Amino acid sequence: MVDEDVAPDTDDVERVRVAVYRTFAATGHPPTRDAMAEATRLSRPAVEEALTALAAARHLVMDDDGRIVMAHPFASIDLHFSVKGRRALWWGGCAWDSFAIPNLVPEEPEVLVATTCPACGRAHAWVVTSHGPPAGEQVAHFLVPAARVWDDVVHTCGHQRIFCDERCVEDWLSATGHSRGSVFDLATLWRLAAHWYDGRLDSPYVRREPSEATAYFAGVGLTGAFWGLPD
């Protein structure tokens, strides 16, 4: 029987985190529990404890059945973006995450990101590389402010989308009744994604503190209350 008052070993948690992320990066899918146990040499109960700890620390998102839904920038569900590399095909967790993958996975420095405009349904695709932003007049619209991202992270990621232009953003806001969030160009989206996940496939990995996150946003040109910064 597992003692629920005893926290899992931090080394075990980190080993499971690395197994999840590296499997996602290599295959486009999360590992099974058996695969995690084999890769980490941990028991199934120890793997479960580690996954629970990782979800609590916001390294993973799991559904009510314990399935891994997201390990940013990777997802196991369709959140409107596909990301095709030479060796793997991923669901991108959102616009931000989709543009991050070629910057995070060294074996895939160039990917094809595809999506549709939420307003008009027009298909869009870009070759996104680790060297610089793709050309395009499209704009990203993020609905949920940075401070509220984890209130419902799947909802948040599902509303970090790319639109044809500002007019499509306004049409969508009018149709849905949502308030305008943050709108910015593809170059800014690429800068946001480029180094946000640095080190996530390595070990040990240390998450940014809130002050470091806001400094990062400012450094890529995102300011204002939406991003927790002055205008």
PDB file of C-alpha atoms in Angstrom:
ATOM      1  CA  MET A   1       0.000   0.000   0.000  1.00  0.00           C
ATOM      2  CA  VAL A   2       1.289   3.489  -0.901  1.00  0.00           C
ATOM      3  CA  ASP A   3       1.600   5.975   1.940  1.00  0.00           C
ATOM      4  CA  GLU A   4      -0.193   9.033   0.579  1.00  0.00           C
ATOM      5  CA  ASP A   5       1.565  11.289   3.100  1.00  0.00           C
ATOM      6  CA  VAL A   6       4.999  10.511   1.639  1.00  0.00           C
ATOM      7  CA  ALA A   7       5.971  12.583  -1.395  1.00  0.00           C
ATOM      8  CA  PRO A   8       7.535  10.702  -4.294  1.00  0.00           C
ATOM      9  CA  ASP A   9      11.293  10.878  -4.656  1.00  0.00           C
ATOM     10  CA  THR A  10      12.255  13.952  -6.687  1.00  0.00           C
ATOM     11  CA  ASP A  11      14.743  11.951  -8.763  1.00  0.00           C
ATOM     12  CA  ASP A  12      11.996   9.476  -9.661  1.00  0.00           C
ATOM     13  CA  VAL A  13       9.666  12.300 -10.655  1.00  0.00           C
ATOM     14  CA  GLU A  14      12.313  13.844 -12.873  1.00  0.00           C
ATOM     15  CA  ARG A  15      13.082  10.504 -14.538  1.00  0.00           C
ATOM     16  CA  VAL A  16       9.417  10.056 -15.405  1.00  0.00           C
ATOM     17  CA  ARG A  17       9.193  13.644 -16.669  1.00  0.00           C
ATOM     18  CA  VAL A  18      12.145  13.090 -18.990  1.00  0.00           C
ATOM     19  CA  ALA A  19      10.679   9.798 -20.233  1.00  0.00           C
ATOM     20  CA  VAL A  20       7.380  11.484 -21.090  1.00  0.00           C
ATOM     21  CA  TYR A  21       8.929  14.456 -22.858  1.00  0.00           C
ATOM     22  CA  ARG A  22      11.545  12.541 -24.798  1.00  0.00           C
ATOM     23  CA  THR A  23       8.999   9.977 -25.967  1.00  0.00           C
ATOM     24  CA  PHE A  24       6.652  12.740 -27.117  1.00  0.00           C
ATOM     25  CA  ALA A  25       9.536  14.434 -28.939  1.00  0.00           C
ATOM     26  CA  ALA A  26      10.625  11.252 -30.684  1.00  0.00           C
ATOM     27  CA  THR A  27       7.260   9.728 -31.562  1.00  0.00           C
ATOM     28  CA  GLY A  28       4.524  12.347 -31.275  1.00  0.00           C
ATOM     29  CA  HIS A  29       2.787  10.273 -28.578  1.00  0.00           C
ATOM     30  CA  PRO A  30       3.102   9.898 -24.798  1.00  0.00           C
ATOM     31  CA  PRO A  31       4.631   6.685 -23.478  1.00  0.00           C
ATOM     32  CA  THR A  32       2.510   3.957 -21.921  1.00  0.00           C
ATOM     33  CA  ARG A  33       2.748   3.282 -18.194  1.00  0.00           C
ATOM     34  CA  ASP A  34       4.646   0.068 -18.936  1.00  0.00           C
ATOM     35  CA  ALA A  35       7.098   1.917 -21.170  1.00  0.00           C
ATOM     36  CA  MET A  36       7.671   4.538 -18.471  1.00  0.00           C
ATOM     37  CA  ALA A  37       8.260   1.850 -15.863  1.00  0.00           C
ATOM     38  CA  GLU A  38      10.753   0.103 -18.144  1.00  0.00           C
ATOM     39  CA  ALA A  39      12.578   3.311 -19.111  1.00  0.00           C
ATOM     40  CA  THR A  40      12.865   4.538 -15.524  1.00  0.00           C
ATOM     41  CA  ARG A  41      13.189   1.150 -13.757  1.00  0.00           C
ATOM     42  CA  LEU A  42      10.401   2.183 -11.433  1.00  0.00           C
ATOM     43  CA  SER A  43       7.376   0.221 -10.282  1.00  0.00           C
ATOM     44  CA  ARG A  44       3.964   1.052 -11.738  1.00  0.00           C
ATOM     45  CA  PRO A  45       2.831   2.619  -8.414  1.00  0.00           C
ATOM     46  CA  ALA A  46       5.979   4.768  -8.379  1.00  0.00           C
ATOM     47  CA  VAL A  47       5.285   5.875 -11.958  1.00  0.00           C
ATOM     48  CA  GLU A  48       1.722   6.812 -11.003  1.00  0.00           C
ATOM     49  CA  GLU A  49       2.946   8.813  -8.029  1.00  0.00           C
ATOM     50  CA  ALA A  50       5.435  10.637 -10.233  1.00  0.00           C
ATOM     51  CA  LEU A  51       2.783  11.463 -12.841  1.00  0.00           C
ATOM     52  CA  THR A  52       0.497  12.850 -10.145  1.00  0.00           C
ATOM     53  CA  ALA A  53       3.332  15.020  -8.859  1.00  0.00           C
ATOM     54  CA  LEU A  54       4.169  16.227 -12.364  1.00  0.00           C
ATOM     55  CA  ALA A  55       0.553  17.184 -13.011  1.00  0.00           C
ATOM     56  CA  ALA A  56       0.383  19.036  -9.687  1.00  0.00           C
ATOM     57  CA  ALA A  57       3.538  20.945 -10.624  1.00  0.00           C
ATOM     58  CA  ARG A  58       2.084  21.763 -14.066  1.00  0.00           C
ATOM     59  CA  HIS A  59       4.666  19.801 -16.014  1.00  0.00           C
ATOM     60  CA  LEU A  60       1.878  17.622 -17.442  1.00  0.00           C
ATOM     61  CA  VAL A  61      -1.860  17.836 -18.022  1.00  0.00           C
ATOM     62  CA  MET A  62      -3.852  14.659 -17.411  1.00  0.00           C
ATOM     63  CA  ASP A  63      -7.541  13.960 -17.888  1.00  0.00           C
ATOM     64  CA  ASP A  64      -9.872  12.353 -15.367  1.00  0.00           C
ATOM     65  CA  ASP A  65      -8.903   8.894 -16.621  1.00  0.00           C
ATOM     66  CA  GLY A  66      -5.209   9.547 -16.024  1.00  0.00           C
ATOM     67  CA  ARG A  67      -4.299   9.903 -19.683  1.00  0.00           C
ATOM     68  CA  ILE A  68      -1.564  12.391 -20.520  1.00  0.00           C
ATOM     69  CA  VAL A  69      -3.255  15.130 -22.543  1.00  0.00           C
ATOM     70  CA  MET A  70      -0.434  17.646 -22.747  1.00  0.00           C
ATOM     71  CA  ALA A  71       3.264  17.904 -22.006  1.00  0.00           C
ATOM     72  CA  HIS A  72       3.909  21.348 -23.430  1.00  0.00           C
ATOM     73  CA  PRO A  73       4.638  21.873 -26.283  1.00  0.00           C
ATOM     74  CA  PHE A  74       3.281  18.407 -27.132  1.00  0.00           C
ATOM     75  CA  ALA A  75      -0.331  17.232 -27.013  1.00  0.00           C
ATOM     76  CA  SER A  76      -2.119  13.919 -27.420  1.00  0.00           C
ATOM     77  CA  ILE A  77      -5.400  15.532 -28.518  1.00  0.00           C
ATOM     78  CA  ASP A  78      -6.368  17.675 -31.475  1.00  0.00           C
ATOM     79  CA  LEU A  79      -6.075  21.344 -30.475  1.00  0.00           C
ATOM     80  CA  HIS A  80      -6.277  22.633 -34.052  1.00  0.00           C
ATOM     81  CA  PHE A  81      -2.599  22.346 -35.064  1.00  0.00           C
ATOM     82  CA  SER A  82      -0.665  19.550 -36.732  1.00  0.00           C
ATOM     83  CA  VAL A  83       3.129  19.683 -36.824  1.00  0.00           C
ATOM     84  CA  LYS A  84       4.895  17.417 -39.323  1.00  0.00           C
ATOM     85  CA  GLY A  85       8.586  16.728 -39.131  1.00  0.00           C
ATOM     86  CA  ARG A  86      10.786  14.274 -40.982  1.00  0.00           C
ATOM     87  CA  ARG A  87      10.399  11.519 -38.384  1.00  0.00           C
ATOM     88  CA  ALA A  88       7.318  12.391 -36.358  1.00  0.00           C
ATOM     89  CA  LEU A  89       3.885  13.956 -36.552  1.00  0.00           C
ATOM     90  CA  TRP A  90       2.662  15.870 -33.523  1.00  0.00           C
ATOM     91  CA  TRP A  91      -0.488  17.570 -32.340  1.00  0.00           C
ATOM     92  CA  GLY A  92       0.685  21.052 -31.432  1.00  0.00           C
ATOM     93  CA  GLY A  93      -0.816  22.175 -28.151  1.00  0.00           C
ATOM     94  CA  CYS A  94      -1.589  25.625 -29.596  1.00  0.00           C
ATOM     95  CA  ALA A  95      -0.088  28.223 -31.929  1.00  0.00           C
ATOM     96  CA  TRP A  96       2.652  28.939 -29.386  1.00  0.00           C
ATOM     97  CA  ASP A  97       3.528  25.279 -28.884  1.00  0.00           C
ATOM     98  CA  SER A  98       3.403  24.418 -32.576  1.00  0.00           C
ATOM     99  CA  PHE A  99       5.965  27.084 -33.402  1.00  0.00           C
ATOM    100  CA  ALA A 100       8.098  25.916 -30.466  1.00  0.00           C
ATOM    101  CA  ILE A 101       8.641  22.324 -31.588  1.00  0.00           C
ATOM    102  CA  PRO A 102      11.367  22.961 -34.212  1.00  0.00           C
ATOM    103  CA  ASN A 103      13.181  25.110 -31.656  1.00  0.00           C
ATOM    104  CA  LEU A 104      13.029  22.373 -29.007  1.00  0.00           C
ATOM    105  CA  VAL A 105      13.628  19.144 -30.923  1.00  0.00           C
ATOM    106  CA  PRO A 106      17.141  19.257 -32.424  1.00  0.00           C
ATOM    107  CA  GLU A 107      16.444  16.376 -34.820  1.00  0.00           C
ATOM    108  CA  GLU A 108      13.564  18.365 -36.356  1.00  0.00           C
ATOM    109  CA  PRO A 109      14.832  21.912 -37.055  1.00  0.00           C
ATOM    110  CA  GLU A 110      12.193  22.343 -39.777  1.00  0.00           C
ATOM    111  CA  VAL A 111       8.511  21.361 -39.563  1.00  0.00           C
ATOM    112  CA  LEU A 112       5.271  21.952 -41.436  1.00  0.00           C
ATOM    113  CA  VAL A 113       2.675  23.593 -39.173  1.00  0.00           C
ATOM    114  CA  ALA A 114      -0.915  23.433 -40.439  1.00  0.00           C
ATOM    115  CA  THR A 115      -4.181  24.828 -39.096  1.00  0.00           C
ATOM    116  CA  THR A 116      -7.384  26.581 -40.155  1.00  0.00           C
ATOM    117  CA  CYS A 117      -8.642  30.074 -39.432  1.00  0.00           C
ATOM    118  CA  PRO A 118     -11.257  29.889 -36.652  1.00  0.00           C
ATOM    119  CA  ALA A 119     -13.336  32.601 -38.328  1.00  0.00           C
ATOM    120  CA  CYS A 120     -13.540  31.617 -41.987  1.00  0.00           C
ATOM    121  CA  GLY A 121     -12.100  28.086 -42.062  1.00  0.00           C
ATOM    122  CA  ARG A 122      -9.347  28.922 -44.531  1.00  0.00           C
ATOM    123  CA  ALA A 123      -6.433  26.484 -44.396  1.00  0.00           C
ATOM    124  CA  HIS A 124      -2.988  27.805 -43.511  1.00  0.00           C
ATOM    125  CA  ALA A 125       0.420  26.126 -43.445  1.00  0.00           C
ATOM    126  CA  TRP A 126       3.943  27.340 -42.817  1.00  0.00           C
ATOM    127  CA  VAL A 127       7.385  25.819 -42.882  1.00  0.00           C
ATOM    128  CA  VAL A 128       8.623  26.787 -39.432  1.00  0.00           C
ATOM    129  CA  THR A 129      12.324  26.488 -38.650  1.00  0.00           C
ATOM    130  CA  SER A 130      14.615  27.126 -35.722  1.00  0.00           C
ATOM    131  CA  HIS A 131      16.370  29.865 -37.694  1.00  0.00           C
ATOM    132  CA  GLY A 132      13.679  32.515 -37.994  1.00  0.00           C
ATOM    133  CA  PRO A 133       9.970  33.224 -38.387  1.00  0.00           C
ATOM    134  CA  PRO A 134       8.009  32.155 -41.464  1.00  0.00           C
ATOM    135  CA  ALA A 135       6.623  34.703 -43.882  1.00  0.00           C
ATOM    136  CA  GLY A 136       2.926  35.452 -43.674  1.00  0.00           C
ATOM    137  CA  GLU A 137       0.387  38.176 -43.035  1.00  0.00           C
ATOM    138  CA  GLN A 138      -1.635  36.068 -40.602  1.00  0.00           C
ATOM    139  CA  VAL A 139      -1.995  37.058 -36.942  1.00  0.00           C
ATOM    140  CA  ALA A 140      -2.124  35.127 -33.678  1.00  0.00           C
ATOM    141  CA  HIS A 141      -4.912  35.780 -31.189  1.00  0.00           C
ATOM    142  CA  PHE A 142      -4.548  34.561 -27.600  1.00  0.00           C
ATOM    143  CA  LEU A 143      -7.821  34.739 -25.684  1.00  0.00           C
ATOM    144  CA  VAL A 144      -6.840  34.033 -22.070  1.00  0.00           C
ATOM    145  CA  PRO A 145      -4.513  36.425 -20.151  1.00  0.00           C
ATOM    146  CA  ALA A 146      -1.201  34.999 -18.950  1.00  0.00           C
ATOM    147  CA  ALA A 147      -2.247  35.114 -15.297  1.00  0.00           C
ATOM    148  CA  ARG A 148      -5.289  32.884 -16.001  1.00  0.00           C
ATOM    149  CA  VAL A 149      -3.673  30.297 -18.282  1.00  0.00           C
ATOM    150  CA  TRP A 150      -3.892  27.438 -15.781  1.00  0.00           C
ATOM    151  CA  ASP A 151      -7.487  28.051 -14.720  1.00  0.00           C
ATOM    152  CA  ASP A 152      -8.376  25.649 -17.556  1.00  0.00           C
ATOM    153  CA  VAL A 153      -5.230  25.049 -19.537  1.00  0.00           C
ATOM    154  CA  VAL A 154      -6.868  22.946 -22.275  1.00  0.00           C
ATOM    155  CA  HIS A 155      -9.391  25.731 -22.883  1.00  0.00           C
ATOM    156  CA  THR A 156      -6.533  28.246 -22.886  1.00  0.00           C
ATOM    157  CA  CYS A 157      -4.476  26.310 -25.407  1.00  0.00           C
ATOM    158  CA  GLY A 158      -7.518  25.660 -27.577  1.00  0.00           C
ATOM    159  CA  HIS A 159      -7.915  29.439 -27.896  1.00  0.00           C
ATOM    160  CA  GLN A 160      -4.367  30.325 -28.876  1.00  0.00           C
ATOM    161  CA  ARG A 161      -5.080  30.368 -32.594  1.00  0.00           C
ATOM    162  CA  ILE A 162      -3.921  31.897 -35.875  1.00  0.00           C
ATOM    163  CA  PHE A 163      -6.314  33.940 -38.029  1.00  0.00           C
ATOM    164  CA  CYS A 164      -6.097  35.194 -41.606  1.00  0.00           C
ATOM    165  CA  ASP A 165      -5.927  38.801 -40.431  1.00  0.00           C
ATOM    166  CA  GLU A 166      -7.339  41.285 -37.946  1.00  0.00           C
ATOM    167  CA  ARG A 167     -10.687  41.297 -39.729  1.00  0.00           C
ATOM    168  CA  CYS A 168     -11.107  37.565 -39.155  1.00  0.00           C
ATOM    169  CA  VAL A 169     -10.233  38.068 -35.485  1.00  0.00           C
ATOM    170  CA  GLU A 170     -12.968  40.690 -35.173  1.00  0.00           C
ATOM    171  CA  ASP A 171     -15.469  38.497 -37.029  1.00  0.00           C
ATOM    172  CA  TRP A 172     -14.740  35.602 -34.680  1.00  0.00           C
ATOM    173  CA  LEU A 173     -15.002  37.759 -31.565  1.00  0.00           C
ATOM    174  CA  SER A 174     -18.350  39.101 -32.786  1.00  0.00           C
ATOM    175  CA  ALA A 175     -19.643  35.605 -33.538  1.00  0.00           C
ATOM    176  CA  THR A 176     -18.505  34.061 -30.249  1.00  0.00           C
ATOM    177  CA  GLY A 177     -19.076  36.961 -27.875  1.00  0.00           C
ATOM    178  CA  HIS A 178     -15.525  36.738 -26.537  1.00  0.00           C
ATOM    179  CA  SER A 179     -13.556  39.813 -25.580  1.00  0.00           C
ATOM    180  CA  ARG A 180     -10.416  40.629 -27.530  1.00  0.00           C
ATOM    181  CA  GLY A 181      -7.256  39.152 -26.088  1.00  0.00           C
ATOM    182  CA  SER A 182      -3.732  39.706 -27.424  1.00  0.00           C
ATOM    183  CA  VAL A 183      -3.160  39.954 -31.178  1.00  0.00           C
ATOM    184  CA  PHE A 184       0.296  39.882 -32.747  1.00  0.00           C
ATOM    185  CA  ASP A 185       2.105  38.888 -35.930  1.00  0.00           C
ATOM    186  CA  LEU A 186       3.862  35.642 -36.852  1.00  0.00           C
ATOM    187  CA  ALA A 187       7.300  37.080 -36.173  1.00  0.00           C
ATOM    188  CA  THR A 188       6.314  37.827 -32.577  1.00  0.00           C
ATOM    189  CA  LEU A 189       4.736  34.385 -32.236  1.00  0.00           C
ATOM    190  CA  TRP A 190       7.978  32.795 -33.420  1.00  0.00           C
ATOM    191  CA  ARG A 191      10.044  34.854 -30.963  1.00  0.00           C
ATOM    192  CA  LEU A 192       7.676  33.881 -28.149  1.00  0.00           C
ATOM    193  CA  ALA A 193       8.036  30.210 -28.997  1.00  0.00           C
ATOM    194  CA  ALA A 194      11.738  30.124 -29.853  1.00  0.00           C
ATOM    195  CA  HIS A 195      13.259  29.802 -26.376  1.00  0.00           C
ATOM    196  CA  TRP A 196      10.286  29.392 -24.052  1.00  0.00           C
ATOM    197  CA  TYR A 197      10.861  25.648 -23.680  1.00  0.00           C
ATOM    198  CA  ASP A 198      14.663  25.694 -23.618  1.00  0.00           C
ATOM    199  CA  GLY A 199      15.987  22.742 -21.620  1.00  0.00           C
ATOM    200  CA  ARG A 200      12.691  20.887 -21.336  1.00  0.00           C
ATOM    201  CA  LEU A 201      14.131  17.722 -22.901  1.00  0.00           C
ATOM    202  CA  ASP A 202      17.178  17.878 -20.613  1.00  0.00           C
ATOM    203  CA  SER A 203      17.629  17.037 -16.956  1.00  0.00           C
ATOM    204  CA  PRO A 204      17.389  18.633 -14.512  1.00  0.00           C
ATOM    205  CA  TYR A 205      14.814  21.118 -15.800  1.00  0.00           C
ATOM    206  CA  VAL A 206      13.833  24.166 -13.761  1.00  0.00           C
ATOM    207  CA  ARG A 207      10.669  26.099 -14.588  1.00  0.00           C
ATOM    208  CA  ARG A 208      10.776  29.879 -14.903  1.00  0.00           C
ATOM    209  CA  GLU A 209       9.669  31.954 -11.953  1.00  0.00           C
ATOM    210  CA  PRO A 210       6.793  34.393 -12.714  1.00  0.00           C
ATOM    211  CA  SER A 211       9.176  37.350 -12.809  1.00  0.00           C
ATOM    212  CA  GLU A 212      11.368  35.535 -15.319  1.00  0.00           C
ATOM    213  CA  ALA A 213       8.318  34.747 -17.464  1.00  0.00           C
ATOM    214  CA  THR A 214       7.212  38.371 -17.641  1.00  0.00           C
ATOM    215  CA  ALA A 215      10.755  39.448 -18.476  1.00  0.00           C
ATOM    216  CA  TYR A 216      10.760  36.889 -21.299  1.00  0.00           C
ATOM    217  CA  PHE A 217       7.442  38.231 -22.652  1.00  0.00           C
ATOM    218  CA  ALA A 218       8.796  41.777 -22.608  1.00  0.00           C
ATOM    219  CA  GLY A 219      11.950  40.613 -24.385  1.00  0.00           C
ATOM    220  CA  VAL A 220       9.971  39.272 -27.340  1.00  0.00           C
ATOM    221  CA  GLY A 221       7.824  42.395 -27.580  1.00  0.00           C
ATOM    222  CA  LEU A 222       4.710  41.397 -25.615  1.00  0.00           C
ATOM    223  CA  THR A 223       3.676  43.979 -23.033  1.00  0.00           C
ATOM    224  CA  GLY A 224       0.512  45.228 -21.356  1.00  0.00           C
ATOM    225  CA  ALA A 225      -1.809  43.879 -18.688  1.00  0.00           C
ATOM    226  CA  PHE A 226      -2.615  40.744 -20.727  1.00  0.00           C
ATOM    227  CA  TRP A 227       1.008  39.632 -20.262  1.00  0.00           C
ATOM    228  CA  GLY A 228       1.317  40.951 -16.703  1.00  0.00           C
ATOM    229  CA  LEU A 229       3.318  43.987 -17.796  1.00  0.00           C
ATOM    230  CA  PRO A 230       2.760  47.735 -18.158  1.00  0.00           C
ATOM    231  CA  ASP A 231       1.931  49.078 -21.626  1.00  0.00           C
TER     232      ASP A 231
END
